[in-house]
Short mmCIF file of C-alpha atoms in Angstrom, two decimals:
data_model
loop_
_atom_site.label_atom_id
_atom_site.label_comp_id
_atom_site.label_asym_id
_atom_site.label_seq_id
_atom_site.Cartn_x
_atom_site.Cartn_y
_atom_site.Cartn_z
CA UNK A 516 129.49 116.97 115.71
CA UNK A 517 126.42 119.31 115.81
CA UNK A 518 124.11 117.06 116.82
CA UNK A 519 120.69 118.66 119.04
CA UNK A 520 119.64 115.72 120.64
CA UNK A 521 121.87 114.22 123.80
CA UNK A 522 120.27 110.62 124.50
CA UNK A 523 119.54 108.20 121.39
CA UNK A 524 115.92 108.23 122.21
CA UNK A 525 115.74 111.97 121.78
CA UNK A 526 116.95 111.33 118.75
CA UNK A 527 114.57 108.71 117.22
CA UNK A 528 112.04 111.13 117.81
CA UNK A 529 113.56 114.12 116.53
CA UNK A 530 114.13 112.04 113.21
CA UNK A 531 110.17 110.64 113.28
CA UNK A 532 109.16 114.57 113.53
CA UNK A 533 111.60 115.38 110.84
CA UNK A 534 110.19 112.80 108.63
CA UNK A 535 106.50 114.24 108.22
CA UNK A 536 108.38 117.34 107.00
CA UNK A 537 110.88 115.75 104.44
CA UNK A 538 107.89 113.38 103.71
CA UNK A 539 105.66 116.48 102.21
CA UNK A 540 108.76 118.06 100.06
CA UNK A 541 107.70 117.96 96.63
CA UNK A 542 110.43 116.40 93.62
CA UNK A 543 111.66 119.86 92.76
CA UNK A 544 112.65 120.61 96.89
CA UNK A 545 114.38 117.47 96.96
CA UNK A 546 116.05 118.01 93.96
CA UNK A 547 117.51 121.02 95.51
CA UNK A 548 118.47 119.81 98.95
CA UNK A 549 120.41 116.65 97.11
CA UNK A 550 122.33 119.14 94.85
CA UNK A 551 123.08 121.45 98.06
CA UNK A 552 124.39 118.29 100.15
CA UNK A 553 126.55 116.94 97.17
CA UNK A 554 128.03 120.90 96.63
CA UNK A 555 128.52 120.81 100.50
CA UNK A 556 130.50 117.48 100.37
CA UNK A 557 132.61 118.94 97.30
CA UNK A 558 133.46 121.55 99.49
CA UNK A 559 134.40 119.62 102.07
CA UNK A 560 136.46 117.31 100.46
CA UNK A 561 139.64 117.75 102.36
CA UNK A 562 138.05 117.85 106.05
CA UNK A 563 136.96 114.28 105.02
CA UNK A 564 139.63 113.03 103.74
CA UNK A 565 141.64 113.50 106.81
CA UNK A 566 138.77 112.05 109.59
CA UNK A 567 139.08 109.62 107.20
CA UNK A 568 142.81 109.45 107.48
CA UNK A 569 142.46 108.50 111.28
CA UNK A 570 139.79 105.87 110.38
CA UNK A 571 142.57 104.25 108.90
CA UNK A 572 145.14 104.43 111.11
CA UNK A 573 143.25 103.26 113.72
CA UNK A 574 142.43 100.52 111.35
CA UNK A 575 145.53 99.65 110.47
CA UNK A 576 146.57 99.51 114.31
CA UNK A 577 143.79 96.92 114.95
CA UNK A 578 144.52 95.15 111.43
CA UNK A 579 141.15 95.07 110.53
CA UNK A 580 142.44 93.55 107.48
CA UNK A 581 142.98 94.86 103.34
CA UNK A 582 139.18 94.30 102.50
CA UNK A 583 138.11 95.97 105.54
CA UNK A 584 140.72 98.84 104.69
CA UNK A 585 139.68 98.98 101.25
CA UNK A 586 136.07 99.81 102.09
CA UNK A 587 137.22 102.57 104.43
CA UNK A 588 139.08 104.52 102.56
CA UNK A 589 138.08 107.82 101.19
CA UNK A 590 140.14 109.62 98.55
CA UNK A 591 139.57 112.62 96.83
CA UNK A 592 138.65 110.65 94.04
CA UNK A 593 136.03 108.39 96.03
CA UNK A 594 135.07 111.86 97.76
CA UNK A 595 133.97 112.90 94.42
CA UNK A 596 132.61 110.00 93.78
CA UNK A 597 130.05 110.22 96.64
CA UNK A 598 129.30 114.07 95.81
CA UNK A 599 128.37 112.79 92.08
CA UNK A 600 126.05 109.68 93.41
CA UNK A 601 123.86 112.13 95.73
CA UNK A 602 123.78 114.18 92.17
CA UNK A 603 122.86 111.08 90.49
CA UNK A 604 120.16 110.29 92.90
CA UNK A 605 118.91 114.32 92.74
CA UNK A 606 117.79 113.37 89.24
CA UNK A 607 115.75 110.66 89.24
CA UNK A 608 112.45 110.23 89.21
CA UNK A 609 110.59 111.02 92.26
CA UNK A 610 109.03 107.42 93.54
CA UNK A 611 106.16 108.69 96.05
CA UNK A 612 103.31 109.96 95.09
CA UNK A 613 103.67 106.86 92.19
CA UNK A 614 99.80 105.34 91.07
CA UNK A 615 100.78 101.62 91.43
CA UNK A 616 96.57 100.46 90.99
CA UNK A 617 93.50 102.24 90.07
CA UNK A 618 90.03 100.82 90.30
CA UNK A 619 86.51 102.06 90.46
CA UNK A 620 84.16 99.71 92.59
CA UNK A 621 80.71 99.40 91.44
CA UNK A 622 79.49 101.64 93.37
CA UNK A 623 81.50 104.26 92.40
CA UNK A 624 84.35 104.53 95.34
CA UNK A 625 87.69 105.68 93.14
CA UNK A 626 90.61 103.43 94.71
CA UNK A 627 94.15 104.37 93.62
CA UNK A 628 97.22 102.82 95.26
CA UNK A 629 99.86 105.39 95.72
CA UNK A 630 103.58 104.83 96.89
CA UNK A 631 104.87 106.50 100.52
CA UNK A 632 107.56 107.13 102.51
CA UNK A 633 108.45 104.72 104.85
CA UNK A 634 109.02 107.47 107.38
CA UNK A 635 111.99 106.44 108.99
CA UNK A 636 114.67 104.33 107.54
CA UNK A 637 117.60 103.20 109.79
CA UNK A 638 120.74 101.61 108.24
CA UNK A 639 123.31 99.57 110.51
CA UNK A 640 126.76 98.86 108.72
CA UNK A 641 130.53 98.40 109.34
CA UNK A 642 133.57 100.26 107.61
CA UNK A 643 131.64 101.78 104.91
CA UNK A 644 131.30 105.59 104.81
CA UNK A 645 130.04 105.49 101.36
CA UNK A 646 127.15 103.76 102.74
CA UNK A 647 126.33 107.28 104.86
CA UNK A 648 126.36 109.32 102.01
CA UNK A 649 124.43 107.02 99.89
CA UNK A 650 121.80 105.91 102.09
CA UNK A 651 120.78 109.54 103.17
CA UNK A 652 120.62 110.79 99.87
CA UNK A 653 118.40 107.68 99.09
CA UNK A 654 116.29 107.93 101.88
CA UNK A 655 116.02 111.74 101.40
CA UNK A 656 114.98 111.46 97.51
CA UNK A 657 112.49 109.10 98.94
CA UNK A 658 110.66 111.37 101.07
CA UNK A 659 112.28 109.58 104.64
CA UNK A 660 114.48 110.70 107.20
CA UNK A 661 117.56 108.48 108.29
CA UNK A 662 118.85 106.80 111.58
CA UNK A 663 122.81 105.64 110.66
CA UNK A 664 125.05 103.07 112.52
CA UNK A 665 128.22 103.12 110.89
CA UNK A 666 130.33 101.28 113.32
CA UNK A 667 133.86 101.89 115.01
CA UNK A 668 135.93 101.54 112.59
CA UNK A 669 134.64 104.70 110.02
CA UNK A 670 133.69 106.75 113.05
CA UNK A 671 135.64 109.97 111.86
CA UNK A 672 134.81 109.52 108.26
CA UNK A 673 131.10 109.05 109.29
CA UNK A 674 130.85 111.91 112.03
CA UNK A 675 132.57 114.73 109.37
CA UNK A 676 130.21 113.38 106.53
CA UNK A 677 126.89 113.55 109.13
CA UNK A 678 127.96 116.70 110.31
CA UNK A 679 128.25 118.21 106.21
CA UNK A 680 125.08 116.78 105.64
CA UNK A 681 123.57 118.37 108.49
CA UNK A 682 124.84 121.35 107.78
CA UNK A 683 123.09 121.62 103.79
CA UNK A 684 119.70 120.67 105.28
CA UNK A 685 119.91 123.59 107.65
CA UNK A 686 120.88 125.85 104.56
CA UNK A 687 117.88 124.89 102.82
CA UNK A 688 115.64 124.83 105.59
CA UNK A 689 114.86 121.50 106.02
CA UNK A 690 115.75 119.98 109.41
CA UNK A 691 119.15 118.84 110.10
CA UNK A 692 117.38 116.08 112.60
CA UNK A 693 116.18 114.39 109.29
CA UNK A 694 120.05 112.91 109.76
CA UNK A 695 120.70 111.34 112.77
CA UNK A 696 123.53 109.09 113.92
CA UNK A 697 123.99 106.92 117.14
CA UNK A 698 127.57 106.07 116.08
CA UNK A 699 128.16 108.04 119.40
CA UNK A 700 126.42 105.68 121.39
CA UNK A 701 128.58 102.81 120.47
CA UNK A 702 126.51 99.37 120.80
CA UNK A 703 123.82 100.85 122.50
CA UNK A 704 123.24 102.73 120.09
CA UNK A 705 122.85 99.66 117.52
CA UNK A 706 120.99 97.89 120.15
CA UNK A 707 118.70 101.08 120.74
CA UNK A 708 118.00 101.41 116.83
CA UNK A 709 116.99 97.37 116.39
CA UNK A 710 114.37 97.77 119.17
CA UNK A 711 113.19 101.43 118.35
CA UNK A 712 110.28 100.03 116.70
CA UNK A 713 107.41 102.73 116.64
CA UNK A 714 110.48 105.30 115.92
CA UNK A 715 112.21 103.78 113.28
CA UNK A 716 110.02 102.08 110.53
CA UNK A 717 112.43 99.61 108.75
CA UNK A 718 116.10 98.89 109.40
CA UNK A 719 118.45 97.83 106.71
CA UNK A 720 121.77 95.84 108.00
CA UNK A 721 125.08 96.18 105.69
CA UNK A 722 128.14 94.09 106.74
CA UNK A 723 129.73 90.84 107.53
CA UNK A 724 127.31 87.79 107.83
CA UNK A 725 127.42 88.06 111.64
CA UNK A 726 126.47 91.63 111.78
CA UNK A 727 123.32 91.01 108.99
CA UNK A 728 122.99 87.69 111.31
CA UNK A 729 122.94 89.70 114.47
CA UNK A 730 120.14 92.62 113.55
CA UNK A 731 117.97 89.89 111.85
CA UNK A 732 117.64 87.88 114.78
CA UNK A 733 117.77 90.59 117.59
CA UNK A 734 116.17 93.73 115.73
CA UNK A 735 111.92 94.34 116.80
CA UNK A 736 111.92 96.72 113.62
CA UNK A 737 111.51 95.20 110.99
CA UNK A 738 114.53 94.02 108.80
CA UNK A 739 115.17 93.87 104.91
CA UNK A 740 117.86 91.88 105.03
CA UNK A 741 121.31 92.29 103.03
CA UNK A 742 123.20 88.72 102.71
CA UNK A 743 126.67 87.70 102.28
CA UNK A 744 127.73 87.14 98.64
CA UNK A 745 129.26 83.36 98.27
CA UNK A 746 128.87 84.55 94.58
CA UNK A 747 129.56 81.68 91.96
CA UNK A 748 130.73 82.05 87.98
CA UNK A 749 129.68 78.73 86.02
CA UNK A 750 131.82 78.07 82.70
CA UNK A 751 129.85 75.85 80.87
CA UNK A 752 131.20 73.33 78.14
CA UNK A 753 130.84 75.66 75.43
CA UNK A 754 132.16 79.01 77.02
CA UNK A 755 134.31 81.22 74.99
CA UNK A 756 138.10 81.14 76.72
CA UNK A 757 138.43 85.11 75.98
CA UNK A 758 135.14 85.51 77.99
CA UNK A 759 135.77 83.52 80.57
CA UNK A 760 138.70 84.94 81.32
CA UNK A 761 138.06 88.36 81.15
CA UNK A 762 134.54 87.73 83.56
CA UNK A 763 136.45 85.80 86.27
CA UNK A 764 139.14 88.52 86.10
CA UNK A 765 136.77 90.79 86.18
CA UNK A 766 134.28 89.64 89.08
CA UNK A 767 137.33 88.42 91.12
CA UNK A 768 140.29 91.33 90.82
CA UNK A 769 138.18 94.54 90.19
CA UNK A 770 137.14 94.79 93.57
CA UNK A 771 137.30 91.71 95.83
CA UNK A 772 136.50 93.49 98.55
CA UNK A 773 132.48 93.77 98.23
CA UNK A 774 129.88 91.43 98.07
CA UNK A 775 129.31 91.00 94.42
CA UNK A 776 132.66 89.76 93.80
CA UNK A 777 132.96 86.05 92.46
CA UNK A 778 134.46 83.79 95.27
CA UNK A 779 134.10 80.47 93.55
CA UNK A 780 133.95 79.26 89.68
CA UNK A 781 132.76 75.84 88.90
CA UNK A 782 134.28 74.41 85.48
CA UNK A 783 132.75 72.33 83.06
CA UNK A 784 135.20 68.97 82.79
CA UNK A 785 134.56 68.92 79.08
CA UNK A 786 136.05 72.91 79.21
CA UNK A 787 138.73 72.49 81.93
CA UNK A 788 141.46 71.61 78.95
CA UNK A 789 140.58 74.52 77.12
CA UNK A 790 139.94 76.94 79.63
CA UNK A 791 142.04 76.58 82.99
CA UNK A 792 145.26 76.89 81.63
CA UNK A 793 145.17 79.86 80.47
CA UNK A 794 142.44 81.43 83.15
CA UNK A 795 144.95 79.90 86.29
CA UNK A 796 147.49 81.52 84.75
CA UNK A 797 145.92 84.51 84.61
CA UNK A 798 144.57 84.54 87.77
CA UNK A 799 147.92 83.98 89.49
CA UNK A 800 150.01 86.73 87.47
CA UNK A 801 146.69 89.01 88.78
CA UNK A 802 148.21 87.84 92.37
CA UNK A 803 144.94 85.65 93.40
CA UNK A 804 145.53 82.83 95.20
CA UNK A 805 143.47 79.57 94.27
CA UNK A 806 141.48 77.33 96.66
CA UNK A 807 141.40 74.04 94.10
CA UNK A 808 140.13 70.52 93.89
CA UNK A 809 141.79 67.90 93.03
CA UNK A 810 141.18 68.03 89.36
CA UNK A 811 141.90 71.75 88.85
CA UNK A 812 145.11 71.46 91.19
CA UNK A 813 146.94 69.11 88.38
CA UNK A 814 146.64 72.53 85.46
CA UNK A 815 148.61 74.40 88.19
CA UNK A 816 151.34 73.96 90.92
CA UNK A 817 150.12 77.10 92.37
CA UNK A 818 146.89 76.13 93.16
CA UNK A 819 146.30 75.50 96.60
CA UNK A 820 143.76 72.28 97.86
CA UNK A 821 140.48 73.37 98.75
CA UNK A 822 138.56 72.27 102.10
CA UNK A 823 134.84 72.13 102.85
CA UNK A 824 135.23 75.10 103.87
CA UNK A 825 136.30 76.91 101.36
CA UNK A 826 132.74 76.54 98.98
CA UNK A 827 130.82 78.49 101.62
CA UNK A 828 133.61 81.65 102.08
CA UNK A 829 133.14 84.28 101.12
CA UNK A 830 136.82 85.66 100.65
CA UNK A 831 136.43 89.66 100.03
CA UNK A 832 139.91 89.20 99.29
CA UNK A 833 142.31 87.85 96.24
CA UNK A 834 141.28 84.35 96.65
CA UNK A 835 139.09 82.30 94.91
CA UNK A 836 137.84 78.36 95.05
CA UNK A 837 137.78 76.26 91.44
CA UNK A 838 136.06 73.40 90.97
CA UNK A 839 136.02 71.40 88.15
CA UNK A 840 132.26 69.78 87.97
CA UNK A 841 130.67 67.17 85.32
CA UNK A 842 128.37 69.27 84.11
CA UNK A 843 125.34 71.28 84.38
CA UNK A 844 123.27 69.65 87.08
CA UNK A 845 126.65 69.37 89.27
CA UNK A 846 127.39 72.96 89.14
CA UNK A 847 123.54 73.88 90.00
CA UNK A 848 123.40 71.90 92.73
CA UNK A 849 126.66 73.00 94.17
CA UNK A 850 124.94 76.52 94.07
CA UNK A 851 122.21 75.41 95.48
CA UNK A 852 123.96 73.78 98.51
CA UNK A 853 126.43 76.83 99.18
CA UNK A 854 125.34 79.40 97.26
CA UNK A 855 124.04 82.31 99.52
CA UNK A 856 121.28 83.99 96.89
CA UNK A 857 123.18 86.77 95.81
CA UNK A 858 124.53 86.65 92.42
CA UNK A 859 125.48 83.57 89.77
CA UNK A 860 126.62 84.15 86.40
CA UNK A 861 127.02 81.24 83.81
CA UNK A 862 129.50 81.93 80.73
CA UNK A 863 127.53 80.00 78.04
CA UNK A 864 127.26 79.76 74.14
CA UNK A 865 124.54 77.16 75.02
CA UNK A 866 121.03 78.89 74.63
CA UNK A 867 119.40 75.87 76.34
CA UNK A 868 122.10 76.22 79.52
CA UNK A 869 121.63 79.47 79.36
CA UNK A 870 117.90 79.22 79.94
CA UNK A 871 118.35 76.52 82.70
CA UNK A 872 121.15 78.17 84.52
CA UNK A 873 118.62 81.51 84.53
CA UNK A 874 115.49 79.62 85.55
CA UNK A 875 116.84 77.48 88.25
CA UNK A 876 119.09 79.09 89.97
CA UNK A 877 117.63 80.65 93.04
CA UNK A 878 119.35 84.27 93.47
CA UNK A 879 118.47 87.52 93.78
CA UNK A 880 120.56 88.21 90.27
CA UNK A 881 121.27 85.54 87.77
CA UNK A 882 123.62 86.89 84.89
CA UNK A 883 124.57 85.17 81.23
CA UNK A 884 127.88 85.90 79.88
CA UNK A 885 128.17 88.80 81.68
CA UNK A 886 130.53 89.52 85.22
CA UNK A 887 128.90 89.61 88.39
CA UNK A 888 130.59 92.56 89.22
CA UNK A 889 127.37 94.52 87.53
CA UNK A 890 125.20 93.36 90.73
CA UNK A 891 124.96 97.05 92.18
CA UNK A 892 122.45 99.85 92.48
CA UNK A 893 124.66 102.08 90.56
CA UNK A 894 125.66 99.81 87.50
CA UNK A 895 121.19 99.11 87.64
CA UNK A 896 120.46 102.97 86.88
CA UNK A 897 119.37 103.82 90.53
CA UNK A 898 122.14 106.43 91.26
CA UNK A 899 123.07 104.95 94.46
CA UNK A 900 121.73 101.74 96.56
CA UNK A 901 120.48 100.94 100.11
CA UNK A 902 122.29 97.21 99.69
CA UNK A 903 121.26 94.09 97.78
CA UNK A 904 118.92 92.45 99.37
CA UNK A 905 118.86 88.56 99.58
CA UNK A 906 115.61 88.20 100.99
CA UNK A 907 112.12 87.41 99.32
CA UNK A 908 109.69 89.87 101.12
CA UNK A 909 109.42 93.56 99.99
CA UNK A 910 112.66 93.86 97.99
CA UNK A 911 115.78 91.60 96.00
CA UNK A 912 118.56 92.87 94.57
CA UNK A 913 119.87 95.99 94.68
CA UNK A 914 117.54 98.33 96.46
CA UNK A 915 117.07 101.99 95.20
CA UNK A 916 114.22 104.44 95.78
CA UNK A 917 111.56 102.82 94.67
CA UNK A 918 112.45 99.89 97.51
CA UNK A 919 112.12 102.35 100.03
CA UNK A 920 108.47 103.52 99.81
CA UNK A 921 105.46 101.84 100.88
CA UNK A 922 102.25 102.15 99.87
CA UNK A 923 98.85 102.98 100.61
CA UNK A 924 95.12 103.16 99.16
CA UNK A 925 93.30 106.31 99.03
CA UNK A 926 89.85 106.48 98.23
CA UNK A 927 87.52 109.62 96.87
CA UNK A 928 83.52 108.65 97.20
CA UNK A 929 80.49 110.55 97.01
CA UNK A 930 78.62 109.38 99.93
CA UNK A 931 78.54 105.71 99.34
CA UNK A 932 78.12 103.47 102.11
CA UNK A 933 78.72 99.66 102.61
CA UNK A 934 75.30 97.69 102.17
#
């Protein structure tokens, strides 16, 4: 890889310097450097597709697992994919420079709040090399240089997409060190990014609960944190059997592997008749394996008895815990004990459960009749997404560009001064 800079340090500040540059590109240069790095990763399609190939047999060696495998891969499909999200981000709507407040003081001082780069975003992650691509080409748009940790496992797929990245900022003659990685550095390298505070502005964590756990607690940059998604479906007494059927298929098959996936579904018992049946059957011919209670166990032999346990996991795989719950108040407080604030969906022709379900459950996105699966920056209209954030401060949800500015007040007087 073509990087400049031999020490991590080094490269923290080569990224801070390149960041004052990006940060002054107006909409129309930015437009043009996105469009440049998705033509470059078109081009390069096949070069990534086989670093990505050795990702994967080295994952397979150290059975990382399907999920895990499933997030790393790269096809020339998903390769296209990630060429058409930077294009997707190239066109939207520049978010610095925004007016977010405008006020005259009595005296006459104009005050307008106006939205910034960060400066420096760094992004700390496992197995994803669609997070790379995405998260420079959001951080870019944005006005901010990027500091990525990608983690062992994607290492080639992350090092050939760096190094194409790279390459279209020095084509259009902005500074390749506005991309940085310290995937070469291993864990110092993650441990050098939490504490680079001063260098790196704001880090964003993407991963497994231990990893998010890990740069929360150790990181001295500040965090917006990502969470785990113990992501529930609620089918209340009146839900429609086609729609319930179709959502949990949906939010459970269509890609268990991420975080928006459903991993349990609570049941009304005056709906568990009509409904679980036909959904258990369903779910089983889709090859998911069900985690049970008691009371949902007797509509199948397949089902499987559920433990403790499994109302806090979150699977990423093709299993999923049923419960069958008295009603309304059960199933909200069973997401409010092991829910962990990323998505709930209730299936509802109740308008009144509807309204409850969306005004007490605590999450960063609370859905009505609809699959959870729709919890993602893409799906939202921001072309691409940092990560859904769980937290309360700054951002929740599905982060885009507008989530990574801050802001500041300028003021224009005429020689006022404070009595």
């Amino acid at each position: 890889m073509t990087l400049t800079a031999v020490s991590v340090d080094e490269r923290l500040r080569l990224a801070k310097e390149a960041a004052r540059q990006v940060g002054l590109l107006d909409s129309a240069a930015k437009t043009a450097l996105l469009r440049a790095i998705a033509d470059a990763i078109d081009a390069a399609s096949e070069a990534i597709i086989a670093a990505n190939a050795d990702d994967l047999d080295r994952g397979r060696d150290a059975d990382i697992g399907d999920a895990l495998l499933d997030r790393l891969r790269l096809d020339a499909t998903r390769v296209a994919a990630l060429a058409a999200a930077v294009r997707d981000v190239a066109e939207l709507p520049d978010p610095v420079g925004r007016v977010l407040d405008r006020r005259t003081l009595p005296n006459g001082l104009q005050l307008e709040k106006v939205a910034v780069p960060f400066g420096v975003v760094g992004s700390i992650y496992e197995a994803r090399p669609n997070v790379t691509v995405d998260i420079a080409a959001l951080a870019l748009r944005s006005g901010n240089a990027v500091v990525l940790r990608g983690g062992s496992a994607a290492q080639s797929s992350n090092a050939a997409l760096v190094e194409v990245m790279r390459g279209a900022l020095r084509r259009e003659g902005v500074s390749p060190e506005a991309i940085q990685t310290v995937d070469d550095f291993g864990r110092d390298g993650a441990r050098a990014l939490m504490n680079a505070r001063g260098l790196v502005d704001v880090l964003v964590p993407r991963g497994s609960a231990g990893l998010i756990d890990t740069v929360v607690t150790q990181s001295t940059v500040p965090v917006i944190e990502t969470g785990a998604g113990v992501v529930h479906v609620y089918l209340d007494a009146t839900a429609r059997a086609e729609w319930a059927r179709d959502i949990v298929l949906n939010a459970k098959t269509q890609r268990p592997s991420v975080c928006n996936a459903v991993e349990t579904v609570l049941v009304h018992r005056d709906a568990a008749d009509r409904l679980l049946p036909e959904l258990l059957g369903s779910l089983a011919a889709a090859g998911v394996r069900v985690h049970g209670d008691e009371t949902a166990a007797g509509y199948d032999h397949r089902v499987v008895a559920a433990t403790e346990d499994d109302w806090a996991t979150e699977y990423l795989s093709l299993d999923l815990a049923v419960r069958v719950v008295d009603d309304l108040d059960t199933a909200l407080e069973h997401i409010r004990r092991y829910s962990t604030h990323h998505t709930e969906s209730i299936i509802t022709d109740d308008e009144a459960s509807a309204s409850r379900f969306l005004a007490e459950v605590d999450s960063a996105v609370v859905l009505v009749n609809a699959s959870t699966r729709f919890t993602d920056g893409g799906e939202f209209g921001f072309g691409a997404e940092v990560g859904i954030s769980t937290q309360k401060l700054h951002a929740r949800g599905p982060m885009g560009l507008a989530e990574l500015t801050s802001t500041k007040w300028l003021g224009r007087g005429d020689g006022q001064v404070r009595a």
